[in-house]
Coordinates of C-alpha atoms in Angstrom, one line a residue:
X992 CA -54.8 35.5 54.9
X993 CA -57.6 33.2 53.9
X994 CA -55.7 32.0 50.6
X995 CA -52.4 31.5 52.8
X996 CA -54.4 29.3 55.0
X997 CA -56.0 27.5 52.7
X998 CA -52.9 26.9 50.5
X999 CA -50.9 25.4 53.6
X1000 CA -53.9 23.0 54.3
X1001 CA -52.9 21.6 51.0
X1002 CA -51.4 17.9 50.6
X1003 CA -49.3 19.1 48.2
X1004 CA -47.5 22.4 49.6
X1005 CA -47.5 20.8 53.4
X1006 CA -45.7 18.0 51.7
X1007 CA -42.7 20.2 49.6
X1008 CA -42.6 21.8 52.6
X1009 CA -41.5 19.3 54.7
X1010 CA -39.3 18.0 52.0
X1011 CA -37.5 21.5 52.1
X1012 CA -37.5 21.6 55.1
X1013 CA -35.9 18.4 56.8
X1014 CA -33.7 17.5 53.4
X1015 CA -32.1 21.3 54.0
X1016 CA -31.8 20.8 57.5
X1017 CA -29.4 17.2 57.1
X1018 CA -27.9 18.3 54.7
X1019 CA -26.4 21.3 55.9
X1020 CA -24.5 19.4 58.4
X1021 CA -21.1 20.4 58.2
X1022 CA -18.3 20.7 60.7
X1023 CA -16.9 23.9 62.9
X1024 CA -13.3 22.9 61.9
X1025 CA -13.4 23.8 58.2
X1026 CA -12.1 27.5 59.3
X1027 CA -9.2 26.8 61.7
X1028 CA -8.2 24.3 59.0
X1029 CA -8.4 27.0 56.4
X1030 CA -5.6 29.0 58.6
X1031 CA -4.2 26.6 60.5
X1032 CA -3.5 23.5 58.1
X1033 CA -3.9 25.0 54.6
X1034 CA -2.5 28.4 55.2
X1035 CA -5.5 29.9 52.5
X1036 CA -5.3 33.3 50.8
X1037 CA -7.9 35.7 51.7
X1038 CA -7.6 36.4 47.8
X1039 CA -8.1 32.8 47.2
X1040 CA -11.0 32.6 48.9
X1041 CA -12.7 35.6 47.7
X1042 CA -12.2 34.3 44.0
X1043 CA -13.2 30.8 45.1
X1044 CA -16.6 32.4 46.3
X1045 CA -16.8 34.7 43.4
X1046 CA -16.4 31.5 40.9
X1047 CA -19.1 29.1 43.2
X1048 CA -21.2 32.0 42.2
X1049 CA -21.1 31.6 39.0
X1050 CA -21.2 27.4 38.8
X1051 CA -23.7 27.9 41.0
X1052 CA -25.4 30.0 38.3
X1053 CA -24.5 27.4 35.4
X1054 CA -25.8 24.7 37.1
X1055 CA -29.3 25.7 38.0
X1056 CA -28.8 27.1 34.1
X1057 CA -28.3 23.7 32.6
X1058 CA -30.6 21.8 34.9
X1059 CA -33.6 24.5 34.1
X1060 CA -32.6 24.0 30.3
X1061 CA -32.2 20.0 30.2
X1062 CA -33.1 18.6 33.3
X1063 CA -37.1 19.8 32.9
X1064 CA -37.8 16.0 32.4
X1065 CA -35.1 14.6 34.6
X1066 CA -36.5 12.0 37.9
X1067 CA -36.2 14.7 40.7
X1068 CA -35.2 12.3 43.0
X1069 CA -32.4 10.5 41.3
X1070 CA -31.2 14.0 40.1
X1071 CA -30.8 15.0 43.8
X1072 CA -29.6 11.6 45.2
X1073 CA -26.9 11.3 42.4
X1074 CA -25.6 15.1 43.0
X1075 CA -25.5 14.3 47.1
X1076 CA -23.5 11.7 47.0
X1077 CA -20.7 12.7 44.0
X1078 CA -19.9 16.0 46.4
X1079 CA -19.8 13.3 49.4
X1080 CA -17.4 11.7 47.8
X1081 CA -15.7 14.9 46.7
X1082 CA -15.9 16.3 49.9
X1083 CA -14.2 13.7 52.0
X1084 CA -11.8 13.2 49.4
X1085 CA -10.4 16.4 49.7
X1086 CA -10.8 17.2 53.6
X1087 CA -9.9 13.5 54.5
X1088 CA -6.1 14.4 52.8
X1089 CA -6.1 17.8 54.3
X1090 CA -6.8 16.5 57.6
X1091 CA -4.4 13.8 57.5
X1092 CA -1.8 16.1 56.0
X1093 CA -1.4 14.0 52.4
X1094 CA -2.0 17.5 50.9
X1095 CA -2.5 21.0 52.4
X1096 CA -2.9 23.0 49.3
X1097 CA -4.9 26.2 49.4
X1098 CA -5.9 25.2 46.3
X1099 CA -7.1 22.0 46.2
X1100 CA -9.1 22.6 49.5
X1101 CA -11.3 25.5 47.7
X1102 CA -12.2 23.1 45.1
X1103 CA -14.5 21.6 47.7
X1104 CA -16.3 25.4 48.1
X1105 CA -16.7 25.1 44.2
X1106 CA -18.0 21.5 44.2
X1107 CA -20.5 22.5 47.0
X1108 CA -22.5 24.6 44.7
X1109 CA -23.1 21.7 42.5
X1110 CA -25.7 19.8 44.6
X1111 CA -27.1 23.4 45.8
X1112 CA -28.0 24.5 42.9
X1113 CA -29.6 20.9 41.6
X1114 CA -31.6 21.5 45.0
X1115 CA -32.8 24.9 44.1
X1116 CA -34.0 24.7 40.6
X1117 CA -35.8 21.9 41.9
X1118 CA -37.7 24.0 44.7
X1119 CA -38.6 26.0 42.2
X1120 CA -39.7 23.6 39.4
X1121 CA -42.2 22.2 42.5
X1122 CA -43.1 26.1 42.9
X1123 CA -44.0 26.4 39.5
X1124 CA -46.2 23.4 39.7
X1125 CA -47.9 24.4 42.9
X1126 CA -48.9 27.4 42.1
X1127 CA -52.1 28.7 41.1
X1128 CA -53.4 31.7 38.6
X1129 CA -52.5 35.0 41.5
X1130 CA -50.8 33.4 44.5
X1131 CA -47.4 32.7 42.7
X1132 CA -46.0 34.8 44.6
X1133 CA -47.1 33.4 47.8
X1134 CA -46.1 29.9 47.2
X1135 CA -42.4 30.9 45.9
X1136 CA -42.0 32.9 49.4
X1137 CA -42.9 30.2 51.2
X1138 CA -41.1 27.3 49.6
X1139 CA -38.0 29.7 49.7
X1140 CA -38.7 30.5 53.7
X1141 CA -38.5 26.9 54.6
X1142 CA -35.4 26.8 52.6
X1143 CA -33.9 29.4 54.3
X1144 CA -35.2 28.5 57.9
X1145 CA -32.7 25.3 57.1
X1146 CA -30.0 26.5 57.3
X1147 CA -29.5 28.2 61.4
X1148 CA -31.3 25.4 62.5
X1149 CA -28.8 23.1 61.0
X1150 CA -25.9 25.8 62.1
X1151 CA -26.9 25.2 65.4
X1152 CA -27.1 21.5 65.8
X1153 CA -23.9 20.7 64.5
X1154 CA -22.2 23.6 66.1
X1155 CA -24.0 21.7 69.6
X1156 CA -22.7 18.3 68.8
X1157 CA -19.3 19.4 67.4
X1158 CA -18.8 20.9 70.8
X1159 CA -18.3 18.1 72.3
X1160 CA -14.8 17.6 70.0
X1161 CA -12.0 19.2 70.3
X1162 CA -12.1 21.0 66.9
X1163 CA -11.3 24.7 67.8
X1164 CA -8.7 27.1 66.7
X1165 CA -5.9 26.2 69.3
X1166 CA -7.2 22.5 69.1
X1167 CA -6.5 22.7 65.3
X1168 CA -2.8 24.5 65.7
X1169 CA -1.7 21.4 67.8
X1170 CA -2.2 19.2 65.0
X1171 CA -2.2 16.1 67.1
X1172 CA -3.5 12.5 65.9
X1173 CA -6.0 12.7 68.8
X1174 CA -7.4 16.6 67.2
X1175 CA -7.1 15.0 63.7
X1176 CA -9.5 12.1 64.7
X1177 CA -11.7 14.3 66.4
X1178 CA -11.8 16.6 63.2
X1179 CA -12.3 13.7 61.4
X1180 CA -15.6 12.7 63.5
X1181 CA -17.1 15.5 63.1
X1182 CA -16.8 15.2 59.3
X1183 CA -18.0 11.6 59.0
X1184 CA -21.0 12.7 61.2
X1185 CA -21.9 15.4 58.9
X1186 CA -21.5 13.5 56.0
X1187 CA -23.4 10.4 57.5
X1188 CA -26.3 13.5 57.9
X1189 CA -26.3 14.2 54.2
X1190 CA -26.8 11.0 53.3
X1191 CA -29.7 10.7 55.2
X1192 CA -31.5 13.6 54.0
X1193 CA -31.7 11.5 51.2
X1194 CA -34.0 9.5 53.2
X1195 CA -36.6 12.4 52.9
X1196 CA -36.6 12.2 49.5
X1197 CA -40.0 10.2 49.6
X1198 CA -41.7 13.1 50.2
X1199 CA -40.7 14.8 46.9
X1200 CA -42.8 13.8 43.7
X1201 CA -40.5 12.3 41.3
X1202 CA -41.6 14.7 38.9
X1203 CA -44.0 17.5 37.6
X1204 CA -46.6 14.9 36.8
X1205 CA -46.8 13.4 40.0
X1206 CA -47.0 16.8 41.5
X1207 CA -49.7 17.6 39.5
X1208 CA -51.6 14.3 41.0
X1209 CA -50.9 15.3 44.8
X1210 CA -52.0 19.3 44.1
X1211 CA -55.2 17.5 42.4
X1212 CA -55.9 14.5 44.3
X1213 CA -54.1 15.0 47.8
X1214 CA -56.0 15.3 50.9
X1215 CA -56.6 18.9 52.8
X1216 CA -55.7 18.6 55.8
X1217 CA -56.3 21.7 59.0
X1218 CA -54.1 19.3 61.5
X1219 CA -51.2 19.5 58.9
X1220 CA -51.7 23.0 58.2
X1221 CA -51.6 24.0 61.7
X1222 CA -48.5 21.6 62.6
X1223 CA -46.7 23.3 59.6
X1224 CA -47.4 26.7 60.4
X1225 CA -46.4 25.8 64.3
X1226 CA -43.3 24.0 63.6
X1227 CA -41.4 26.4 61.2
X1228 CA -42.6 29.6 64.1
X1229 CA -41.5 27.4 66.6
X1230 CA -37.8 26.4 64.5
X1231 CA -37.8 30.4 63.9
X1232 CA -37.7 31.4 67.2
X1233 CA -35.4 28.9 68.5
X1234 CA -33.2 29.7 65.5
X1235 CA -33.4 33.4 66.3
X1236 CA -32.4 32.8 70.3
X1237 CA -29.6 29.9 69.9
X1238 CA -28.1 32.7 67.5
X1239 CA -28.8 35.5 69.9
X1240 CA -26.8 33.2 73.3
X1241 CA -23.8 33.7 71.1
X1242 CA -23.9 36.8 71.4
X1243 CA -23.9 37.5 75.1
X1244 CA -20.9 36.2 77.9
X1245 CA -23.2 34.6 80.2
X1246 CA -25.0 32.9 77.5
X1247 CA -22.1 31.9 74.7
X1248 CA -20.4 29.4 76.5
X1249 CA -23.4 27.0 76.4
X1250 CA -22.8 24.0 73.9
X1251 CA -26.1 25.0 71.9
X1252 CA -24.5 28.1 71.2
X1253 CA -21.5 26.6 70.0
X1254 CA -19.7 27.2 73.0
X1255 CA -17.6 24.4 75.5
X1256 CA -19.9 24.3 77.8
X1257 CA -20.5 27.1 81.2
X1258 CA -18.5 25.8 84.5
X1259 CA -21.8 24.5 87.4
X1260 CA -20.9 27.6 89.5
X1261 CA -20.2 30.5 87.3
X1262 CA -23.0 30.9 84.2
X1263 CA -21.2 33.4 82.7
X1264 CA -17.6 31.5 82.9
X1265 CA -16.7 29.2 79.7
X1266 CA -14.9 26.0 80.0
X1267 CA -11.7 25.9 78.1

């Protein structure tokens, strides 16, 4: 417990922490439509869709493959920056013509899953190039967990702020089936939104060492600070917990219908009745 404290106290873990952390959290903005498109609008194969995941897999694999094999001297930064924005572009390429029915084919949709894994994988092998460089003779182990908890704390608490604010659009399944220019606009909000999140995660890249040298700097020269450690540690329990209760009023009638759980909102008199 000792070692744990002392190793969050550290400039440098506090810091790729945070990095994790808040890039992860902007940019796993996405939007709530992307499913009612998928049956609504493209009309996509269950088959299609399982081999689209099954083939992610694999660039996903490739990538962190190639970048672990050529990218050991590549600027960390630019390699992320550069990767973020090509799948922006990507992205709204691709949903911008399915939402504005220019082209509805299952397959050309699932080549956005496919380009997804590009940028997640860049961001991985990175996290655990910064691992590597953190880490110390015996607590290996330690640091790898943690980097990869904050990675994974990302992601619900990203879930549940878009699913909040993309309550407020009429996005949902019957929304989608009307296929409207109002829905399509509203769709088409909640997509610009995410992708104006993404690119500012990229704002957080100043808190990533450009590379292993300048890692090795901060681990040897950065300040150890108890205020940090303790705001760490109290921030990611206190993300964890609000993670693990948004997910858990989604469960429950009284509780779903509130916007935070991704629900319309709950009618003033009746908790327990959703607005539709």
């Amino acid at each position: 417990m000792d070692g744990l404290w002392s190793l969050v106290q550290k400039q440098a873990m506090w810091q790729i922490m945070a990095f994790r952390f808040l890039s992860n959290v902007f940019q796993g903005f996405s939007s709530t439509a992307i499913p009612s498109m998928s049956s609504a609008w493209v009309k996509l194969w269950p088959i299609v869709d399982s081999m689209t995941t099954a083939v992610g897999s694999l660039i996903f694999a490739a990538i962190m493959s190639l970048v672990g094999k050529y990218g050991l001297h590549w600027n960390w930064r630019w390699t992320i920056a550069v990767s973020t924005l090509c799948l922006i572009f990507l992205d709204s390429l691709v949903y911008m013509l399915t939402i504005w029915d220019v082209c509805r084919n299952q397959w050309f949709f699932t080549g956005v899953v496919l380009a997804d894994n590009i940028p997640s994988g860049v961001r991985f092998i990175v996290s655990i190039f910064c691992a590597v460089e953190i880490a110390d003779l015996g607590n290996e182990g330690t640091v790898y967990g943690l980097v990869t908890t904050v990675n994974n704390l990302a992601s619900p608490v990203a879930g549940v702020l878009y699913k909040w604010i993309n309550a407020y659009f009429k996005v949902t399944l019957n929304d989608i089936k009307t296929d409207t220019t109002e829905v399509r606009w509203h769709v088409t909000y909640t997509f610009w939104i995410a992708y104006g999140m993404k690119v500012l995660s990229l704002a957080w890249l100043v808190l990533l060492p450009p590379q292993k040298a300048h890692l090795q700097r901060l681990k040897k020269y950065g300040v150890k600070s108890p205020l940090a450690g303790v705001l760490c540690i109290c921030l990611f329990l206190s993300f964890l917990v609000f993670s693990v209760v948004t997910n858990l009023m989604s469960i429950f009638p009284s509780t779903r219908c509130h916007r935070i759980a991704g629900g319309k909102g709950c009618k003033p008199e009746f908790t327990d009745t959703c607005v539709c």
